[in-house]
PDB file of C-alpha atoms in Angstrom:
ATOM      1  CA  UNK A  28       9.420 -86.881   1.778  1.00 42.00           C
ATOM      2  CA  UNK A  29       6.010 -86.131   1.396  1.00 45.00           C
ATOM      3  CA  UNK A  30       4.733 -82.131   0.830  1.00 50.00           C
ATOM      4  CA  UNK A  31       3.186 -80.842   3.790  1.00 53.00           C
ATOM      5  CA  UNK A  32      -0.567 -80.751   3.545  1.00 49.00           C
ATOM      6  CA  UNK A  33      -0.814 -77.254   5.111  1.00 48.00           C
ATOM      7  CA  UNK A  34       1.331 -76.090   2.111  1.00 50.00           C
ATOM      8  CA  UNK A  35      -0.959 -77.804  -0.676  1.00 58.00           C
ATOM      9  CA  UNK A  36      -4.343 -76.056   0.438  1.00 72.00           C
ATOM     10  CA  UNK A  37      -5.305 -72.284  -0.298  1.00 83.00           C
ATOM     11  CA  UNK A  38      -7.527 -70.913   2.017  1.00 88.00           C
ATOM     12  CA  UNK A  39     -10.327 -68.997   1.197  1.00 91.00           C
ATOM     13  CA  UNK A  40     -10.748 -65.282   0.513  1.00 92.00           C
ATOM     14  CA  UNK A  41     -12.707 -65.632   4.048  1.00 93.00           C
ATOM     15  CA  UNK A  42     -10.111 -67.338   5.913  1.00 93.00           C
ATOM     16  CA  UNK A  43      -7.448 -65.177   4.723  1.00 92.00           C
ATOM     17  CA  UNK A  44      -9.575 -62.528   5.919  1.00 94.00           C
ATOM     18  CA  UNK A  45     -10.063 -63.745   9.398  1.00 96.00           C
ATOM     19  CA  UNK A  46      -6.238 -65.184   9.660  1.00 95.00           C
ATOM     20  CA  UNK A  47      -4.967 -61.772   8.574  1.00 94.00           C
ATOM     21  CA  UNK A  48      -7.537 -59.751  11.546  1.00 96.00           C
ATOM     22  CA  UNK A  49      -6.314 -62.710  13.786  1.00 96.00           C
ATOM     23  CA  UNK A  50      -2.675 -61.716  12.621  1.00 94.00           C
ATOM     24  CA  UNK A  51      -3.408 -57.735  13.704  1.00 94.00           C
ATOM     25  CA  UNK A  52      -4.083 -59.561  16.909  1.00 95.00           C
ATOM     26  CA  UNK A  53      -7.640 -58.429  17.080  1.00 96.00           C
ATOM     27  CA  UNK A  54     -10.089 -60.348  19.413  1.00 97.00           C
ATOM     28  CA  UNK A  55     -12.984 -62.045  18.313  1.00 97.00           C
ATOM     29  CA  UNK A  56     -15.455 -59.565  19.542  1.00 98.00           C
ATOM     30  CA  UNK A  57     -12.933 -57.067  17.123  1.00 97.00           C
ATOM     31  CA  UNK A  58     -12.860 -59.386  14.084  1.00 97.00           C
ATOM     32  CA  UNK A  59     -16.892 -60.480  14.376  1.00 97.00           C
ATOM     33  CA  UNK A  60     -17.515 -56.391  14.206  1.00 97.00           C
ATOM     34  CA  UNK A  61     -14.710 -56.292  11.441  1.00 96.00           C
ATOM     35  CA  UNK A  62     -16.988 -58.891   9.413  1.00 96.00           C
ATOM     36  CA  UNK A  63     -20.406 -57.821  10.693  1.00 97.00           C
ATOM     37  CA  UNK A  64     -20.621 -61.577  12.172  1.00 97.00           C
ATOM     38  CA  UNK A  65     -21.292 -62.834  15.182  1.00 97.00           C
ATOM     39  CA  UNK A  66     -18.972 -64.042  17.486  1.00 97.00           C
ATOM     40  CA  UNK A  67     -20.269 -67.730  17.139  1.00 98.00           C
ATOM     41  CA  UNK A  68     -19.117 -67.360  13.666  1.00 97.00           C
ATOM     42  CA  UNK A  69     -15.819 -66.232  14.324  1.00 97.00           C
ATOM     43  CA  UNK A  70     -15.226 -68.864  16.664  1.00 97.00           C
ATOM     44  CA  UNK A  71     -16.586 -71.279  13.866  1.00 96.00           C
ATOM     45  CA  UNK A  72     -14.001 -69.938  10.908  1.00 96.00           C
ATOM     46  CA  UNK A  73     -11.408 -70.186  13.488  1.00 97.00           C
ATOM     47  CA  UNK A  74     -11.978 -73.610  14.282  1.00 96.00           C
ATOM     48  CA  UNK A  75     -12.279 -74.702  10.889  1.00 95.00           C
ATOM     49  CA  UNK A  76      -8.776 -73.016  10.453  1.00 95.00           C
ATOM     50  CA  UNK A  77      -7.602 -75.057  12.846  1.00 96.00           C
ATOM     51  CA  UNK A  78      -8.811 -78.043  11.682  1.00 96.00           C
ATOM     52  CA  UNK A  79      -8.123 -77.472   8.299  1.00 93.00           C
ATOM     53  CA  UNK A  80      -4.382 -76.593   8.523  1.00 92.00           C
ATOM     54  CA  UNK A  81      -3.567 -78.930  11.852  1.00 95.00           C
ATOM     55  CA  UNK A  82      -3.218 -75.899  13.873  1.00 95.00           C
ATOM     56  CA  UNK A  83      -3.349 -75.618  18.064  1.00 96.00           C
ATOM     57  CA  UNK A  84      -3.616 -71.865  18.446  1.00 96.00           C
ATOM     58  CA  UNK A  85      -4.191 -68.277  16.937  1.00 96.00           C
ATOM     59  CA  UNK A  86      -0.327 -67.787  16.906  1.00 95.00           C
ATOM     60  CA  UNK A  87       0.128 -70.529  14.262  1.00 95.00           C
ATOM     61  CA  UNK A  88      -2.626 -69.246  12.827  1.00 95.00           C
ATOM     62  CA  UNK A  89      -1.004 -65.611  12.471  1.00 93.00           C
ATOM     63  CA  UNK A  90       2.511 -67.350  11.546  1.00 91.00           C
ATOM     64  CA  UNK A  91       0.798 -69.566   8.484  1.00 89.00           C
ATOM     65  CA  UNK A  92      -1.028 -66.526   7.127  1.00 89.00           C
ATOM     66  CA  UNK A  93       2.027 -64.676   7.088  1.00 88.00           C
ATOM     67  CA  UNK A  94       3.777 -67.744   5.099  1.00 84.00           C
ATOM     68  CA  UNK A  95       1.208 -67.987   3.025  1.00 81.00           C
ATOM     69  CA  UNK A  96       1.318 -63.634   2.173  1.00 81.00           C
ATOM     70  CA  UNK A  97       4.974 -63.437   2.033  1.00 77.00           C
ATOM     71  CA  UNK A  98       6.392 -63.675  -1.596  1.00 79.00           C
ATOM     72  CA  UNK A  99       7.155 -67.148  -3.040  1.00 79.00           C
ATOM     73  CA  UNK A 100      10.858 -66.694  -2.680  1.00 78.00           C
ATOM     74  CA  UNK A 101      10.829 -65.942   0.821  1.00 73.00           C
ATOM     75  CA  UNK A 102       9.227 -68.478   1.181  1.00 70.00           C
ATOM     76  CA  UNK A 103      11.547 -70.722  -0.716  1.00 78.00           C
ATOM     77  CA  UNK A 104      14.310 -69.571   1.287  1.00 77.00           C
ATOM     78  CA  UNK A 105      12.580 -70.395   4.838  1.00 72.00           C
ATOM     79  CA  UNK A 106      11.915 -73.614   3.433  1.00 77.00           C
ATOM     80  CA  UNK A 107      15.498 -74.087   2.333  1.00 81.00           C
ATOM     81  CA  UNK A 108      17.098 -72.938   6.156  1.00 78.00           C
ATOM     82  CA  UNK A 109      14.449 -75.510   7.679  1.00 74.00           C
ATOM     83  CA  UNK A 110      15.950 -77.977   5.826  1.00 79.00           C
ATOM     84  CA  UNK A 111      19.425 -76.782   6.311  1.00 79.00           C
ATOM     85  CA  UNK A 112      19.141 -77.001  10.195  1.00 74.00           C
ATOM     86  CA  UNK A 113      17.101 -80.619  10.240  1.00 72.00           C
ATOM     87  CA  UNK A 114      20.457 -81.310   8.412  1.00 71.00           C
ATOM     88  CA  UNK A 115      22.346 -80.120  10.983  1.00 69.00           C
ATOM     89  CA  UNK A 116      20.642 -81.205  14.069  1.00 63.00           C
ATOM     90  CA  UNK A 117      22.688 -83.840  15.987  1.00 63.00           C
ATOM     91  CA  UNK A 118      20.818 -87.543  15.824  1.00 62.00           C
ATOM     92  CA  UNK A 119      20.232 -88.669  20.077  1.00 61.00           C
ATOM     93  CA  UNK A 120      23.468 -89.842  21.477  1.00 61.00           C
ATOM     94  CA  UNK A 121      23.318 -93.642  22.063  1.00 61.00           C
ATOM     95  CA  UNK A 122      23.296 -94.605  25.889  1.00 62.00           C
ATOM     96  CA  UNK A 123      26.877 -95.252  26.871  1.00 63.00           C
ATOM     97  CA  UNK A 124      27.534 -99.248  27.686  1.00 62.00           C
ATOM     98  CA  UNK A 125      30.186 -99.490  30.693  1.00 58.00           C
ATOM     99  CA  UNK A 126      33.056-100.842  29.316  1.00 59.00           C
ATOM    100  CA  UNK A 127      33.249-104.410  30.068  1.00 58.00           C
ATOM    101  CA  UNK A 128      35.680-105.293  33.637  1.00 60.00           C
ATOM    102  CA  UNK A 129      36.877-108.432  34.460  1.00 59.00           C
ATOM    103  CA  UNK A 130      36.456-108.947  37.915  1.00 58.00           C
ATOM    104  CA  UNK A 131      39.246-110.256  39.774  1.00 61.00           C
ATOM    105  CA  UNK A 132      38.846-114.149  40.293  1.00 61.00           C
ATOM    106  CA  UNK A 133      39.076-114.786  44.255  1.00 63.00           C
ATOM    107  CA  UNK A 134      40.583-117.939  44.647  1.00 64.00           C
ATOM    108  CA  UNK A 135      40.842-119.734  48.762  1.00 65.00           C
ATOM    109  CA  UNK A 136      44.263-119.714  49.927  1.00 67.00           C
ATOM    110  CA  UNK A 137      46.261-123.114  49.294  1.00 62.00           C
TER     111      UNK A 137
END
């Protein structure tokens, strides 16, 4: 199994910036006054965040920066559970097949 590509890239001093004022939940008008940036720029960064990491929202964007700050062997240990559970998960049941009936045999009276 391959390493995740989100795991192999560091982000910037700026994008930890912005992903830890987007972790405080602050807005973009909050975090563009936070920076002295515009808004445009905010929305910019967080797009490239996005991009960058494979990310659909500011949630995973507050969840990865909080990965990525907590110490290495917490980190370790998440990793380790995750794998424990994919373990764990049950596989898709097969469909059930009918079991197979023979059908009486109608035979025309003698």
């Amino acid at each position: 199994m391959s390493p995740d590509p989100k795991d192999s890239i560091t982000p910037t001093p700026r994008e930890r910036e912005l992903m830890m004022l987007i972790a405080r939940g602050l807005q973009n008008k909050n975090i563009a006054y936070e920076l002295k940036i515009s808004e445009n720029t905010v929305r910019a960064h967080i797009g490239n965040i996005m991009r960058k990491y494979r990310l659909s929202n500011r949630t995973q964007i507050a969840i990865a920066f909080a990965l990525h700050a907590a110490p290495l062997s917490l980190r370790r240990d998440l990793a380790r559970i995750d794998r424990a559970k994919s373990d764990l998960r049950p596989t898709a049941p097969k469909p059930a097949q009918a079991p197979a009936q023979s059908s009486p045999v109608l035979t025309a009276p003698d």
